[in-house]
JSON list of C-alpha atoms in Angstrom, two decimals:
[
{"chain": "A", "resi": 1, "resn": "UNK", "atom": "CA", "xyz": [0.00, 0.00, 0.00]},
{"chain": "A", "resi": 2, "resn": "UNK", "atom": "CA", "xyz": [1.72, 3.18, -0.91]},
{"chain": "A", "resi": 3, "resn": "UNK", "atom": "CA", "xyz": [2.17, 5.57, 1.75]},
{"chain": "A", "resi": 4, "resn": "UNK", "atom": "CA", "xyz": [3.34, 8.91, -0.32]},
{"chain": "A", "resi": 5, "resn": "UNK", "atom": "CA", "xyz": [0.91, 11.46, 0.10]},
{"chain": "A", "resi": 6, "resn": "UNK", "atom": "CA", "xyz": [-2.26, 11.53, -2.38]},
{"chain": "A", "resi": 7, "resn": "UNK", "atom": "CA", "xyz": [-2.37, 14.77, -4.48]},
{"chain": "A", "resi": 8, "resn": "UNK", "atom": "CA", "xyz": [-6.22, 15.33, -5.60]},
{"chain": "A", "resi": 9, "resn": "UNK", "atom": "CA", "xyz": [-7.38, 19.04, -7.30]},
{"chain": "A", "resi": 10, "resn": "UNK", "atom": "CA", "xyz": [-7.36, 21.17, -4.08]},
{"chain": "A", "resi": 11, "resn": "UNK", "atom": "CA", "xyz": [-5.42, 19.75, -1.35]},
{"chain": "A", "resi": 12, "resn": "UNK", "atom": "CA", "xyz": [-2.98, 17.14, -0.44]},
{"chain": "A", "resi": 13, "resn": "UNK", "atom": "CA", "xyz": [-3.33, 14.11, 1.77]},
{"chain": "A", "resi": 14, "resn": "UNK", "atom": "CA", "xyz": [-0.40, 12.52, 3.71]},
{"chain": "A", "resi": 15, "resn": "UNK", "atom": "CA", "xyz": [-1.57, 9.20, 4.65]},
{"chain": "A", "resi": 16, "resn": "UNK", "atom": "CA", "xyz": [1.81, 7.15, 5.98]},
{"chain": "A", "resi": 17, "resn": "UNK", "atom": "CA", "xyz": [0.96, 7.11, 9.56]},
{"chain": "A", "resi": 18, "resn": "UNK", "atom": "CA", "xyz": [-2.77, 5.81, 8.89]},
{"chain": "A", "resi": 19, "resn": "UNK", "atom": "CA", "xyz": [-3.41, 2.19, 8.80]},
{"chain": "A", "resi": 20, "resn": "UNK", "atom": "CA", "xyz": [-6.23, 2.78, 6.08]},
{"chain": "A", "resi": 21, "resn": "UNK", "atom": "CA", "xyz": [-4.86, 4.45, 3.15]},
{"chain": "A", "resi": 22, "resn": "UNK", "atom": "CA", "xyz": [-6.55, 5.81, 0.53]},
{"chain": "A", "resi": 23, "resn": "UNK", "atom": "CA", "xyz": [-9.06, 4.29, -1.63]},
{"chain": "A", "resi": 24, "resn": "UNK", "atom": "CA", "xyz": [-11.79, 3.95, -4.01]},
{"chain": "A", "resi": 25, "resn": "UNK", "atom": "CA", "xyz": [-14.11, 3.49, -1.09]},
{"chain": "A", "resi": 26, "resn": "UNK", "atom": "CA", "xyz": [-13.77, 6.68, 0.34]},
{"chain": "A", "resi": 27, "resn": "UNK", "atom": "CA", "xyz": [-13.42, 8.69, -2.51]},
{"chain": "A", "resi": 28, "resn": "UNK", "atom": "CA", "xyz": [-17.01, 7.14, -3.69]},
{"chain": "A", "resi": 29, "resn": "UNK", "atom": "CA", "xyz": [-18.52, 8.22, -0.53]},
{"chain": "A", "resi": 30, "resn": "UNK", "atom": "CA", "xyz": [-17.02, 11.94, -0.46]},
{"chain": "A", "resi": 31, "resn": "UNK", "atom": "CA", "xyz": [-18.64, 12.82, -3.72]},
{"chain": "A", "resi": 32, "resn": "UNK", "atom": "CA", "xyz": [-21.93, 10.82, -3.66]},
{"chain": "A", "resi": 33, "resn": "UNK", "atom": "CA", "xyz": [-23.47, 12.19, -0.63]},
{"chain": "A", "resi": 34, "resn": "UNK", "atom": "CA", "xyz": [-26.07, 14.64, -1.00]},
{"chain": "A", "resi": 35, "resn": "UNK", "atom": "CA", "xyz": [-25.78, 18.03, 0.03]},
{"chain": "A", "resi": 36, "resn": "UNK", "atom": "CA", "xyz": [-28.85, 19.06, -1.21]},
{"chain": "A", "resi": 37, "resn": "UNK", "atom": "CA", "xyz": [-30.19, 19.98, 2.56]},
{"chain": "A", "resi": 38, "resn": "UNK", "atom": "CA", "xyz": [-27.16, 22.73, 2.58]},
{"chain": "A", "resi": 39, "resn": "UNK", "atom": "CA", "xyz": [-25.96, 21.16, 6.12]},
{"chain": "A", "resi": 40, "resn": "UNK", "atom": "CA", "xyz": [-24.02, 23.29, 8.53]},
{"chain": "A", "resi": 41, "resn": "UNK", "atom": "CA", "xyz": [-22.85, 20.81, 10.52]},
{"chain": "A", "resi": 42, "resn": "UNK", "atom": "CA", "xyz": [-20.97, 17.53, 9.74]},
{"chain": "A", "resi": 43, "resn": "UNK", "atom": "CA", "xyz": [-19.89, 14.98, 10.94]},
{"chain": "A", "resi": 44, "resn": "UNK", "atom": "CA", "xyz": [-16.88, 12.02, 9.95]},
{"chain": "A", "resi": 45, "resn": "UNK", "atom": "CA", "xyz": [-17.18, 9.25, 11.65]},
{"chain": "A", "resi": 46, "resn": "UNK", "atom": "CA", "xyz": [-13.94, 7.11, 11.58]},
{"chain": "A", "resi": 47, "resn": "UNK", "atom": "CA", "xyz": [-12.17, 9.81, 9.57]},
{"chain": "A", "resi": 48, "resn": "UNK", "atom": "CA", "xyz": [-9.03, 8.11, 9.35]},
{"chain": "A", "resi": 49, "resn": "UNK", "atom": "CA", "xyz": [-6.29, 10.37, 7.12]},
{"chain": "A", "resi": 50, "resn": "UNK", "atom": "CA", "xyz": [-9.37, 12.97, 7.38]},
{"chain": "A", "resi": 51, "resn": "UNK", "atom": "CA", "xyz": [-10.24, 12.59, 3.41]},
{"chain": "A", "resi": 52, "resn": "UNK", "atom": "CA", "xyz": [-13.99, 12.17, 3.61]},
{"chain": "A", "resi": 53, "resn": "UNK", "atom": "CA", "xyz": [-14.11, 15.42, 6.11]},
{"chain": "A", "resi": 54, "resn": "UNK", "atom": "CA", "xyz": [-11.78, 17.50, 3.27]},
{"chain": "A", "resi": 55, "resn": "UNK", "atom": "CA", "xyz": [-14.07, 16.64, 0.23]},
{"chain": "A", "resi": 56, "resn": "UNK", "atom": "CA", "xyz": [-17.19, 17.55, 2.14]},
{"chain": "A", "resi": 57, "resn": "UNK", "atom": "CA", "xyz": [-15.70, 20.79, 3.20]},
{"chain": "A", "resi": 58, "resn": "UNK", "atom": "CA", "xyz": [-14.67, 21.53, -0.41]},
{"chain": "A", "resi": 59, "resn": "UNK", "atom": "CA", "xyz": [-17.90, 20.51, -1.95]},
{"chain": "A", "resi": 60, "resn": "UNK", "atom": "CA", "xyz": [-20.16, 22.37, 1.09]},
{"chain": "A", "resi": 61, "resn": "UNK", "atom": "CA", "xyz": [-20.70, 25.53, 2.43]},
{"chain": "A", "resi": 62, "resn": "UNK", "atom": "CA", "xyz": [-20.83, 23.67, 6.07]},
{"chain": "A", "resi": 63, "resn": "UNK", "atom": "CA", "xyz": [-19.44, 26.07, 8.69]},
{"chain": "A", "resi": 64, "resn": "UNK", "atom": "CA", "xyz": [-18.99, 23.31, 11.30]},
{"chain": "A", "resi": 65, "resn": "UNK", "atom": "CA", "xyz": [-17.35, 19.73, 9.87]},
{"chain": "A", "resi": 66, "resn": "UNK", "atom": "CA", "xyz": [-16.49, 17.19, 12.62]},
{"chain": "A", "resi": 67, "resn": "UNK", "atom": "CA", "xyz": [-14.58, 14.09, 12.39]},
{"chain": "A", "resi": 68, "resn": "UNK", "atom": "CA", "xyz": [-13.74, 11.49, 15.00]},
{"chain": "A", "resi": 69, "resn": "UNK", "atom": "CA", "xyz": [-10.39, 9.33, 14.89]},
{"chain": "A", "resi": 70, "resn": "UNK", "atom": "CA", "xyz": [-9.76, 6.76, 17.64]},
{"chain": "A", "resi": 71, "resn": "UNK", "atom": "CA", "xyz": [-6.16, 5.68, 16.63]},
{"chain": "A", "resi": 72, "resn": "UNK", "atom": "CA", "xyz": [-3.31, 7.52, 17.94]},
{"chain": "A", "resi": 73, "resn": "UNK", "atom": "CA", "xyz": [-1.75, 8.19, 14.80]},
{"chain": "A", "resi": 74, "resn": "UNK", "atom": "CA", "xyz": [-4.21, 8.32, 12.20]},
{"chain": "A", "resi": 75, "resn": "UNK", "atom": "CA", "xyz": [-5.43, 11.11, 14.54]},
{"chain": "A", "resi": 76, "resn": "UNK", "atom": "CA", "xyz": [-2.40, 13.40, 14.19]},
{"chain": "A", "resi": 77, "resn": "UNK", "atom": "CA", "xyz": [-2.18, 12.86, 10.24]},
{"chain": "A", "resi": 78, "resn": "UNK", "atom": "CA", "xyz": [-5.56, 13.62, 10.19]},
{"chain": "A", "resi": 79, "resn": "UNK", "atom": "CA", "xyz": [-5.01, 16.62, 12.31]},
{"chain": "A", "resi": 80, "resn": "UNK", "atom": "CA", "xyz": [-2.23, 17.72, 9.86]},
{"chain": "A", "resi": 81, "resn": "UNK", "atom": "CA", "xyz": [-4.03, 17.49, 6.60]},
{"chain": "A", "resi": 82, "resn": "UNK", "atom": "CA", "xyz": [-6.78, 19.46, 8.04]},
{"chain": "A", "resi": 83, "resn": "UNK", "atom": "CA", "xyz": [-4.26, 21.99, 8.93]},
{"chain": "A", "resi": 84, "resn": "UNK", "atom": "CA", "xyz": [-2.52, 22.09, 5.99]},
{"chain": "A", "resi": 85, "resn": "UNK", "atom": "CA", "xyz": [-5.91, 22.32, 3.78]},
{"chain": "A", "resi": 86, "resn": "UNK", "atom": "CA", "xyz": [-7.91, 25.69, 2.29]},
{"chain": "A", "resi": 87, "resn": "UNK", "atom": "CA", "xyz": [-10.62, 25.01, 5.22]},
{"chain": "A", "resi": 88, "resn": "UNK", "atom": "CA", "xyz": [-9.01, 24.34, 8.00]},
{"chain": "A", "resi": 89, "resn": "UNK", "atom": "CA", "xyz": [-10.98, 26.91, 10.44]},
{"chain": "A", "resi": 90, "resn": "UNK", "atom": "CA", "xyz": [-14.14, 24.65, 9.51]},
{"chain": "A", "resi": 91, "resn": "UNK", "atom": "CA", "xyz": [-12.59, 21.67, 10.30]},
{"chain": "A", "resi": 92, "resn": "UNK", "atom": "CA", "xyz": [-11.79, 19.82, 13.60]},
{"chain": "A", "resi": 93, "resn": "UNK", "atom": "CA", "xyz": [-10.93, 16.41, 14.32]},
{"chain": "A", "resi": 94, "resn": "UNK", "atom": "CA", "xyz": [-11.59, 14.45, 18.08]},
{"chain": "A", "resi": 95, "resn": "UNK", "atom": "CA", "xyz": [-9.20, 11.77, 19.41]},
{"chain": "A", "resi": 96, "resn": "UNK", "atom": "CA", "xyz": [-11.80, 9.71, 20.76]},
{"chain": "A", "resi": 97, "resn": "UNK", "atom": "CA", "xyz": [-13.83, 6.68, 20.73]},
{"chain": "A", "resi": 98, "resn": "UNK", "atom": "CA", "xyz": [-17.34, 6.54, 19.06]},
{"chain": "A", "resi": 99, "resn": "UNK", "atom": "CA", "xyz": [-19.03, 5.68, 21.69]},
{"chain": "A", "resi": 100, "resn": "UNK", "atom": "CA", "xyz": [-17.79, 8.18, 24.61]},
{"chain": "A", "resi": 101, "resn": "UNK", "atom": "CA", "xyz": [-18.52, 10.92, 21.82]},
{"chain": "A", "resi": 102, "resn": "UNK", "atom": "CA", "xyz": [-22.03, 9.93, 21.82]},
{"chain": "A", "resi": 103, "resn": "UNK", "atom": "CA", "xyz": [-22.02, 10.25, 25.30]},
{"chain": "A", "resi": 104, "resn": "UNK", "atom": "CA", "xyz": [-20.41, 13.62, 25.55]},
{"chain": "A", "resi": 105, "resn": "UNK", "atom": "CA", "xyz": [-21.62, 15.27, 22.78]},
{"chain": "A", "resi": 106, "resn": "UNK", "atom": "CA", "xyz": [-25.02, 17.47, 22.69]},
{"chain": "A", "resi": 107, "resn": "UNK", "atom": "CA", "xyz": [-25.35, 19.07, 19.29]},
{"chain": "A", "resi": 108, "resn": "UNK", "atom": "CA", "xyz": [-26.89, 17.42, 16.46]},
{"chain": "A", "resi": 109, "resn": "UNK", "atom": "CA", "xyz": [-25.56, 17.13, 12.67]},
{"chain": "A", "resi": 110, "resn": "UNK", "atom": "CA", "xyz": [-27.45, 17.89, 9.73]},
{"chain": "A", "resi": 111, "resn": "UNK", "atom": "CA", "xyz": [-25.24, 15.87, 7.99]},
{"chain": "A", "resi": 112, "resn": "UNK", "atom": "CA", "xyz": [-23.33, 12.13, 8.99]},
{"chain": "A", "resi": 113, "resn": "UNK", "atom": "CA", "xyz": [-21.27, 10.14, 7.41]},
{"chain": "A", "resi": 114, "resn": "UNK", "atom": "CA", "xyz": [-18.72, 6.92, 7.46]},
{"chain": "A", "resi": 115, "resn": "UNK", "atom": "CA", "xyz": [-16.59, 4.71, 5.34]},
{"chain": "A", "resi": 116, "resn": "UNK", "atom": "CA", "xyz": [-16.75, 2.16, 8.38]},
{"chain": "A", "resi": 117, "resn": "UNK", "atom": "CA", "xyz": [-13.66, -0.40, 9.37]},
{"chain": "A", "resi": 118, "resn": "UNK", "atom": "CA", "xyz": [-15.00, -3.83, 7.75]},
{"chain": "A", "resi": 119, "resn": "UNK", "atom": "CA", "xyz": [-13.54, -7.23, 6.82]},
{"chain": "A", "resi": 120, "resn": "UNK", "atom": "CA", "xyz": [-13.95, -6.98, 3.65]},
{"chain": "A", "resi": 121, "resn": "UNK", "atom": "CA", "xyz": [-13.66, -10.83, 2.75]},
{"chain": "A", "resi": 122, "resn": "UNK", "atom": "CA", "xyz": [-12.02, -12.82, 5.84]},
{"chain": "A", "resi": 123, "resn": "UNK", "atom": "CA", "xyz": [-9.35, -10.59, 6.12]},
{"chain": "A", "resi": 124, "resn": "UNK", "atom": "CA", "xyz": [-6.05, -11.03, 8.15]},
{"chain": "A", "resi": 125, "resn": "UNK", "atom": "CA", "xyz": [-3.38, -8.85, 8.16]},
{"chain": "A", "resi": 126, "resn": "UNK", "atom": "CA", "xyz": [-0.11, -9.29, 10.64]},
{"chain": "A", "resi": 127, "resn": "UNK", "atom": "CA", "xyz": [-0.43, -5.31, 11.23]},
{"chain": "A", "resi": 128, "resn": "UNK", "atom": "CA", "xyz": [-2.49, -4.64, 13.89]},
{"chain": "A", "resi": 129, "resn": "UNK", "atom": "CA", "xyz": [-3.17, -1.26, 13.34]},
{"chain": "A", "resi": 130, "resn": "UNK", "atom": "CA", "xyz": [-4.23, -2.09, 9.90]},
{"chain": "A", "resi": 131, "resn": "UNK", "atom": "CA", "xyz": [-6.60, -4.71, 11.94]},
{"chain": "A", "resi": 132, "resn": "UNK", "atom": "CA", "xyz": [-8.26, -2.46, 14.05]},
{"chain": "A", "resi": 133, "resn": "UNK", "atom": "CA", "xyz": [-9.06, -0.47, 11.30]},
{"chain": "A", "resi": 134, "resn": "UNK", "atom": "CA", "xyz": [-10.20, -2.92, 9.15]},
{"chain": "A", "resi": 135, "resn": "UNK", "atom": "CA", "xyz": [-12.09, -4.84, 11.92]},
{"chain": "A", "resi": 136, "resn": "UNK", "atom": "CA", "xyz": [-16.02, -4.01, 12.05]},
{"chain": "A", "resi": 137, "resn": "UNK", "atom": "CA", "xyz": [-15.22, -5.30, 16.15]},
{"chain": "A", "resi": 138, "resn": "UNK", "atom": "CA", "xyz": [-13.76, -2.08, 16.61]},
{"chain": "A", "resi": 139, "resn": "UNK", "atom": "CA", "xyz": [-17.21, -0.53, 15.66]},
{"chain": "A", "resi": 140, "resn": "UNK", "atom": "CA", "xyz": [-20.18, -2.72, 14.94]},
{"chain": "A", "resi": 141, "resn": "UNK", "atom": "CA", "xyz": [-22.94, -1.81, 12.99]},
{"chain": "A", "resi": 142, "resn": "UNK", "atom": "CA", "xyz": [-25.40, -2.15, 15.67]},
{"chain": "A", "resi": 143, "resn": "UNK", "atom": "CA", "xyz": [-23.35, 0.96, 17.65]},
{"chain": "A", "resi": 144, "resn": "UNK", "atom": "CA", "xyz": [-22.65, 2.96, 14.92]},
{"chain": "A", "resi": 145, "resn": "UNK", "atom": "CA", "xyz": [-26.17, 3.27, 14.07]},
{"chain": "A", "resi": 146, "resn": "UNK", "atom": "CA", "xyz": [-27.69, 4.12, 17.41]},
{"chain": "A", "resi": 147, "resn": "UNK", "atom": "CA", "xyz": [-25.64, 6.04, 18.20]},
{"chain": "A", "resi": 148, "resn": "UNK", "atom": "CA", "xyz": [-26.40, 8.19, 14.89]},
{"chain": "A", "resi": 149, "resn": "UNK", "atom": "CA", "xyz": [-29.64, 7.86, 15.65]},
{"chain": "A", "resi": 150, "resn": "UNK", "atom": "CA", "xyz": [-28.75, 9.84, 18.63]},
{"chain": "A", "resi": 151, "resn": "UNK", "atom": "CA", "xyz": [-26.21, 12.50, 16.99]},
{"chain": "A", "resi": 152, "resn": "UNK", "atom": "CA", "xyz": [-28.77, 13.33, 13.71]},
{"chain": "A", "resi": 153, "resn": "UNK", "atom": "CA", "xyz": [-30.86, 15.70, 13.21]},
{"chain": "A", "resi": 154, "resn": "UNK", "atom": "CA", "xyz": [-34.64, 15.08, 12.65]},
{"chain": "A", "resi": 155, "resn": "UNK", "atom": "CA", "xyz": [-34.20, 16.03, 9.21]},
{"chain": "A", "resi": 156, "resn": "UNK", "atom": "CA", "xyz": [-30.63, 14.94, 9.00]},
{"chain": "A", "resi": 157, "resn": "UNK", "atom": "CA", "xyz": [-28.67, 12.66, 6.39]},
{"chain": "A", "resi": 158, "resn": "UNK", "atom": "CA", "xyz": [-26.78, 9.42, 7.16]},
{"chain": "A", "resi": 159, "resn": "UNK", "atom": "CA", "xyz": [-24.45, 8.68, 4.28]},
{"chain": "A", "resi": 160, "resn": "UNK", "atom": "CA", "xyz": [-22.77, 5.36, 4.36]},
{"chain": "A", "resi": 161, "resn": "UNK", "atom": "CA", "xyz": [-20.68, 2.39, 2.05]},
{"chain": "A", "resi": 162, "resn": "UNK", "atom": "CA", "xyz": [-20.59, -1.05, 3.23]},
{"chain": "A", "resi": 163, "resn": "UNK", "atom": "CA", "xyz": [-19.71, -4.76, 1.54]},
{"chain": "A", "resi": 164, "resn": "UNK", "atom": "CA", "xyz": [-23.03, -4.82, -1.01]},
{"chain": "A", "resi": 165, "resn": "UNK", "atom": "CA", "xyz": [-23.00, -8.51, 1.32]},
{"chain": "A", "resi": 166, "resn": "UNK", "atom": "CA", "xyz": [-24.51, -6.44, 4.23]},
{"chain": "A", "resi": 167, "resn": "UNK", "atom": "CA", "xyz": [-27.25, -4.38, 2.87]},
{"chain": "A", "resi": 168, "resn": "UNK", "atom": "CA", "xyz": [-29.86, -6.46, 3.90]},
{"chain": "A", "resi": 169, "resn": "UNK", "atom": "CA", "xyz": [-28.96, -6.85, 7.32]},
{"chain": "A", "resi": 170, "resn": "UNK", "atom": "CA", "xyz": [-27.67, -3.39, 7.78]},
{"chain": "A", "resi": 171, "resn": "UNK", "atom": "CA", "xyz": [-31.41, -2.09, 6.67]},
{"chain": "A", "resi": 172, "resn": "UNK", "atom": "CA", "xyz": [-32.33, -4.11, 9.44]},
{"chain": "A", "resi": 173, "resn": "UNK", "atom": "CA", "xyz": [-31.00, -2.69, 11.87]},
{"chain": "A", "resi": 174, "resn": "UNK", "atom": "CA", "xyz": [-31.47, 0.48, 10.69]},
{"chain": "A", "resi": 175, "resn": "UNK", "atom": "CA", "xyz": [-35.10, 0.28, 10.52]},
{"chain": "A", "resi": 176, "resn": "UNK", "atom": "CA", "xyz": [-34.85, -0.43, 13.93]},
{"chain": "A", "resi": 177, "resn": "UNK", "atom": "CA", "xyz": [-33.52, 2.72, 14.62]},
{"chain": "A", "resi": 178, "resn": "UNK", "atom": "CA", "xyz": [-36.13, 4.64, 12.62]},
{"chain": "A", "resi": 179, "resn": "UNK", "atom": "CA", "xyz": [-33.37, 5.12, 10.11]},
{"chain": "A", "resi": 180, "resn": "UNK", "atom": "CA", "xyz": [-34.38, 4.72, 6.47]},
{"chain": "A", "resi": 181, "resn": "UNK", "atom": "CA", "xyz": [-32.93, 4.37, 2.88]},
{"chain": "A", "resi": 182, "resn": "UNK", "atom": "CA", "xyz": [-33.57, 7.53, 0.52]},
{"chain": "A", "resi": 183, "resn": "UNK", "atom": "CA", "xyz": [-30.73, 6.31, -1.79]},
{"chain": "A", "resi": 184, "resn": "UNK", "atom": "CA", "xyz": [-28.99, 3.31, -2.36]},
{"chain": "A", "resi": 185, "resn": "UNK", "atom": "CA", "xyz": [-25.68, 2.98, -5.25]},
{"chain": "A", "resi": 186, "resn": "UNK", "atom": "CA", "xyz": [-24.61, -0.34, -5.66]},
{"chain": "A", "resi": 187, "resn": "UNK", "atom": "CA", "xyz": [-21.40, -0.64, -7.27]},
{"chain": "A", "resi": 188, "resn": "UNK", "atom": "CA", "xyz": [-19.51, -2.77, -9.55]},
{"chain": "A", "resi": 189, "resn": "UNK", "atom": "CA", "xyz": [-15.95, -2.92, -10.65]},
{"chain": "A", "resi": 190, "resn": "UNK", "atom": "CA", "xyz": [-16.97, -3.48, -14.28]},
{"chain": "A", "resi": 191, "resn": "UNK", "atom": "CA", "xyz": [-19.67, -4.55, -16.16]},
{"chain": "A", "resi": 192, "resn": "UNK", "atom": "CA", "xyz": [-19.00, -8.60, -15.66]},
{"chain": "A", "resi": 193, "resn": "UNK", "atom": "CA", "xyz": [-17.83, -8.28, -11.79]},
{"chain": "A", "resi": 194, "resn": "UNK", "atom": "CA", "xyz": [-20.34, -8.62, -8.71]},
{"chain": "A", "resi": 195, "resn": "UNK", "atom": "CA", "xyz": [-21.65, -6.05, -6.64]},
{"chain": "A", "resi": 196, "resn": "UNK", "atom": "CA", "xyz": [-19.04, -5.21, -4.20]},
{"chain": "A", "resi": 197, "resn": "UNK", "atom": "CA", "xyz": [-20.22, -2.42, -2.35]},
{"chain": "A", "resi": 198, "resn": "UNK", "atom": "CA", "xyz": [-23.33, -0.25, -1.86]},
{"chain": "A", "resi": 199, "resn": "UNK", "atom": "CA", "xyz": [-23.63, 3.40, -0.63]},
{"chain": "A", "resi": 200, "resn": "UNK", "atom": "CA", "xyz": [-26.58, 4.34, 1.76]},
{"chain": "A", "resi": 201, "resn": "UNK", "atom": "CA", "xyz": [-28.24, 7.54, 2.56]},
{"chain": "A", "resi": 202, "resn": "UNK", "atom": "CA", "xyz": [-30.22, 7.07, 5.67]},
{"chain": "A", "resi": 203, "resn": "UNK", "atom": "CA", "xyz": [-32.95, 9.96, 7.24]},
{"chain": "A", "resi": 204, "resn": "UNK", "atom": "CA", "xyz": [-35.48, 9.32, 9.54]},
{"chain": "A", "resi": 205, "resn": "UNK", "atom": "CA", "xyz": [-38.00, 10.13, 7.05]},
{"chain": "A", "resi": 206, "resn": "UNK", "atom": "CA", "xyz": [-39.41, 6.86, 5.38]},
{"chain": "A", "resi": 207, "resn": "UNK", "atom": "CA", "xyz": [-39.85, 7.72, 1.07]},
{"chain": "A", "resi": 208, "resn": "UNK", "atom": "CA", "xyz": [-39.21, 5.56, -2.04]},
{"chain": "A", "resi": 209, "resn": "UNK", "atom": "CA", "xyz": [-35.90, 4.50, -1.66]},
{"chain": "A", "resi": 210, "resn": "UNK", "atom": "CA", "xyz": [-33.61, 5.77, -5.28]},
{"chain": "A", "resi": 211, "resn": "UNK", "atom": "CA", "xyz": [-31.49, 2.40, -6.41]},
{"chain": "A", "resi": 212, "resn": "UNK", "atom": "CA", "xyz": [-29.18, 3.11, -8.87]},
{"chain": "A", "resi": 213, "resn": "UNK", "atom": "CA", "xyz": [-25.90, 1.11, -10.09]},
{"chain": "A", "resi": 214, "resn": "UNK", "atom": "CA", "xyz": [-22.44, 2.36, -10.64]},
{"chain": "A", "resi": 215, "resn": "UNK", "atom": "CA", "xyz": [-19.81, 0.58, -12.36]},
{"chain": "A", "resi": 216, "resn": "UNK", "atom": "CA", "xyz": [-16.11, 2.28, -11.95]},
{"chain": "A", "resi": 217, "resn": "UNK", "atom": "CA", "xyz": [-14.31, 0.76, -15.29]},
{"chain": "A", "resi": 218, "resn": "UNK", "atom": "CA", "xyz": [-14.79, -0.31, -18.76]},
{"chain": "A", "resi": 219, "resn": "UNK", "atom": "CA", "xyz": [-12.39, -2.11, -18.92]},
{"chain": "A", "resi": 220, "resn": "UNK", "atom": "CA", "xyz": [-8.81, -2.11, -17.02]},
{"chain": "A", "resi": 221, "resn": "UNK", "atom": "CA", "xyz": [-7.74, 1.64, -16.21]},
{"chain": "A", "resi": 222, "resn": "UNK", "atom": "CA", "xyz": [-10.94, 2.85, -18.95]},
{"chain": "A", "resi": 223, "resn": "UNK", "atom": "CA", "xyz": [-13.30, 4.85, -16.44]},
{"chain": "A", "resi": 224, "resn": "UNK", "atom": "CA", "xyz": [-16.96, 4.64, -17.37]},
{"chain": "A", "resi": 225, "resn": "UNK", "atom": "CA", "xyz": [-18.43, 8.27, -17.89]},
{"chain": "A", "resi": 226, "resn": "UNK", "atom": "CA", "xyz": [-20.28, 8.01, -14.54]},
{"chain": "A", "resi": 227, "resn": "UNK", "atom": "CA", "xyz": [-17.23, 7.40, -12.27]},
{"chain": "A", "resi": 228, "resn": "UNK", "atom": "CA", "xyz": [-15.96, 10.44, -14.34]},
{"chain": "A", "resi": 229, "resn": "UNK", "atom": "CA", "xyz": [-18.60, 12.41, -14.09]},
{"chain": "A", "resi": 230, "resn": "UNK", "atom": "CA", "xyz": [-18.64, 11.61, -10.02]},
{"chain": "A", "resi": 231, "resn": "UNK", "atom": "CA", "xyz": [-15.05, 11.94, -9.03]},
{"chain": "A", "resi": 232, "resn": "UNK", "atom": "CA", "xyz": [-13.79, 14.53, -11.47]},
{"chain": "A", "resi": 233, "resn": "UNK", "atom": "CA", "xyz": [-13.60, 17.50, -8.96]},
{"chain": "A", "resi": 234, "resn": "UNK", "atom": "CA", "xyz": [-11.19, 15.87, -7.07]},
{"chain": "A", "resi": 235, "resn": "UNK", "atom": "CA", "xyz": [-8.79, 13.05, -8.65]},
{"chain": "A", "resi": 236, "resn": "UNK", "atom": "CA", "xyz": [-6.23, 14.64, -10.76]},
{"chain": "A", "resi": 237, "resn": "UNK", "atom": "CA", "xyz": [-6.41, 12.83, -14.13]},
{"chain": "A", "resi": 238, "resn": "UNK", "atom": "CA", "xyz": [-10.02, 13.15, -14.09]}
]
């Protein structure tokens, strides 16, 4: 995994201290959300190198954007690329664990979101950090979504990706938290592959759920006009 710092239109991220580095995943989630309720507050869970958190501040006019980082280090380089960024008086990052910032925390946030730590098959890795990070242990789905349920605002957005494996379930238990699907993108690595993930935008407000698919290449290194169309504002060669 490389660990030089990622260089996309308007800032810089250094991501060699973070377990997680970055990926498709994240970048998928950063432009896909909707901003369409013009939130003013935000917040990242699990923000890692602080990515997610940079491309919502750059896409937004959100005067408060919040991220949360457990891990000692991915903390500080998250920390540092907020610093070093265009918005860095709108963004702040907590060294704490999820569920002690439920606790602690009173505000609400118009706007939530998380590229979660999940196995994505049975993954083992002899890093632990990596691990951790990886390990939906660390954070299972069950807490993450009560305790959004807690931290959103009545008319809030949840924005999510997961394996496309745990949809189902992870509807579940989100109806159980009077959390709902809007909008669903399933996506596919190219037009023969399987669904391998699918991006979720929870409210509390039950509507006709929006499924729509989204495959990423052609064919090897061709990018479909969608993923284009999606990403362009930030990756580079885009």
């Amino acid at each position: 995994m490389s660990t030089k710092p990622f260089k996309f239109k308007e800032f810089t991220v250094q991501q060699d201290r973070c377990a997680m580095k970055i990926g498709t995943d994240g970048v998928l989630l950063g432009a896909w959300t909707s901003l369409k309720g013009n939130p003013f507050s935000v917040l990242d869970i699990g923000a890692g190198t602080g990515l997610i958190a940079l491309m919502l501040a750059q896409r937004s006019n959100a005067e408060l954007i919040d991220a949360i980082e457990i891990d000692d280090d991915a903390y500080e380089q998250c920390v540092g690329n907020f610093e070093t960024s265009s918005w860095g008086d709108r963004l702040f990052c907590y060294h704490a664990g999820f569920d002690e910032f439920v606790e602690e925390i009173e505000d609400k946030y118009d706007l939530i979101i998380s590229n979660p730590p999940f196995y994505t098959e049975d993954f083992t890795s002899h890093d632990n950090q990596r691990e951790k990070a990886r390990s939906n242990f660390s954070l299972p789905f069950e807490d993450l979504l009560k305790g959004v349920s807690l931290l959103l605002s009545s008319s809030g957005v949840f924005s999510i990706i997961i394996p496309y494996k745990e949809e189902v379930s992870f509807l579940e238990l989100a109806s159980k938290n009077n959390l709902f699907p809007n909008r669903v993108l399933r996506v596919k690595g190219n037009p023969t592959s399987e669904v391998k993930r699918s991006l979720i935008e929870l409210s509390f407000l039950e509507s006709d759920c929006n499924y729509e698919e989204l495959i990423i290449e052609k064919e090897r290194h061709k990018y479909t006009t969608d993923y284009i169309e999606l990403t362009k504002d930030f990756y580079l060669k885009m």
